GROMACS .gro file of C-alpha atoms in nm:
model
   87
    1MET     CA    1   0.046   0.026  -0.014
    2ILE     CA    2   0.281   0.206   0.020
    3ALA     CA    3   0.452   0.157  -0.266
    4ALA     CA    4   0.115   0.263  -0.441
    5ASP     CA    5   0.095   0.580  -0.211
    6ARG     CA    6   0.413   0.753  -0.333
    7ASN     CA    7   0.364   0.619  -0.680
    8GLU     CA    8   0.027   0.812  -0.690
    9VAL     CA    9   0.247   1.099  -0.519
   10GLN     CA   10   0.501   1.062  -0.824
   11LEU     CA   11   0.223   1.041  -1.043
   12ARG     CA   12   0.046   1.380  -0.951
   13SER     CA   13   0.368   1.557  -0.944
   14ARG     CA   14   0.422   1.447  -1.313
   15ILE     CA   15   0.113   1.524  -1.413
   16ALA     CA   16   0.156   1.860  -1.258
   17ALA     CA   17   0.463   1.941  -1.432
   18LEU     CA   18   0.369   1.879  -1.742
   19ALA     CA   19   0.041   2.095  -1.668
   20ALA     CA   20   0.228   2.313  -1.652
   21GLU     CA   21   0.483   2.297  -1.917
   22ASN     CA   22   0.153   2.285  -2.131
   23GLN     CA   23   0.065   2.635  -2.012
   24ARG     CA   24   0.374   2.804  -2.091
   25ASN     CA   25   0.393   2.620  -2.443
   26GLY     CA   26   0.072   2.787  -2.540
   27ILE     CA   27   0.157   3.055  -2.450
   28ALA     CA   28   0.432   3.099  -2.622
   29LEU     CA   29   0.228   2.957  -2.936
   30HIS     CA   30  -0.027   3.210  -2.869
   31ALA     CA   31   0.222   3.557  -2.845
   32ARG     CA   32   0.358   3.378  -3.198
   33LEU     CA   33   0.032   3.344  -3.320
   34ALA     CA   34  -0.074   3.675  -3.245
   35ALA     CA   35   0.221   3.846  -3.418
   36CYS     CA   36   0.143   3.673  -3.760
   37GLU     CA   37  -0.178   3.814  -3.740
   38GLY     CA   38  -0.079   4.146  -3.669
   39GLY     CA   39   0.019   4.242  -3.969
   40PRO     CA   40  -0.246   4.445  -4.169
   41ALA     CA   41  -0.278   4.723  -3.913
   42ASP     CA   42   0.073   4.690  -3.866
   43LEU     CA   43   0.130   4.755  -4.214
   44ALA     CA   44  -0.022   5.036  -4.243
   45ARG     CA   45   0.122   5.244  -3.996
   46THR     CA   46   0.463   5.076  -4.077
   47ARG     CA   47   0.442   5.194  -4.457
   48ALA     CA   48   0.332   5.556  -4.366
   49THR     CA   49   0.599   5.565  -4.099
   50ASN     CA   50   0.866   5.441  -4.412
   51ALA     CA   51   0.694   5.697  -4.652
   52SER     CA   52   0.930   5.944  -4.470
   53LEU     CA   53   1.236   5.716  -4.395
   54SER     CA   54   1.566   5.817  -4.569
   55PRO     CA   55   1.683   5.430  -4.797
   56GLU     CA   56   1.937   5.441  -4.516
   57GLN     CA   57   1.702   5.463  -4.222
   58ARG     CA   58   1.473   5.202  -4.423
   59ALA     CA   59   1.781   4.946  -4.450
   60GLN     CA   60   1.868   5.014  -4.099
   61ARG     CA   61   1.470   4.920  -3.986
   62LEU     CA   62   1.532   4.606  -4.233
   63SER     CA   63   1.849   4.516  -4.041
   64GLY     CA   64   1.682   4.476  -3.727
   65GLU     CA   65   1.567   4.115  -3.586
   66PRO     CA   66   1.213   3.988  -3.709
   67ALA     CA   67   0.810   4.080  -3.675
   68GLY     CA   68   0.487   4.006  -3.689
   69PHE     CA   69   0.520   3.829  -4.072
   70ASP     CA   70   0.841   3.809  -4.102
   71VAL     CA   71   0.904   3.594  -3.796
   72CYS     CA   72   0.604   3.359  -3.936
   73ALA     CA   73   0.756   3.293  -4.246
   74ARG     CA   74   1.073   3.213  -4.159
   75MET     CA   75   0.924   3.010  -3.859
   76GLU     CA   76   0.773   2.781  -4.154
   77SER     CA   77   1.061   2.800  -4.355
   78ALA     CA   78   1.270   2.639  -4.106
   79ASP     CA   79   1.012   2.337  -4.035
   80ARG     CA   80   1.013   2.276  -4.367
   81ALA     CA   81   1.414   2.284  -4.433
   82VAL     CA   82   1.352   2.032  -4.085
   83LEU     CA   83   1.113   1.824  -4.268
   84GLU     CA   84   1.278   1.760  -4.592
   85THR     CA   85   1.594   1.621  -4.299
   86LEU     CA   86   1.376   1.396  -4.186
   87ARG     CA   87   1.242   1.216  -4.512
   0.00000   0.00000   0.00000
């Protein structure tokens, strides 16, 4: 009976850890999805901002970290590359 109790405690602990990990992963995936879906409103704002920038300033902005749709496109490209190696 004591072994069964110990096993139950271990299993409950593992379930709690997996539930917490699932929640963290869900939050991260939701944030990525929100970044992808935020495009149209951001696009109009970005176009208005870029219209007043010099070509050098535009190039500097593009050299930074990707955001929004660019992040999604890079993730999809990486996913395809990984899947190709698995074939």
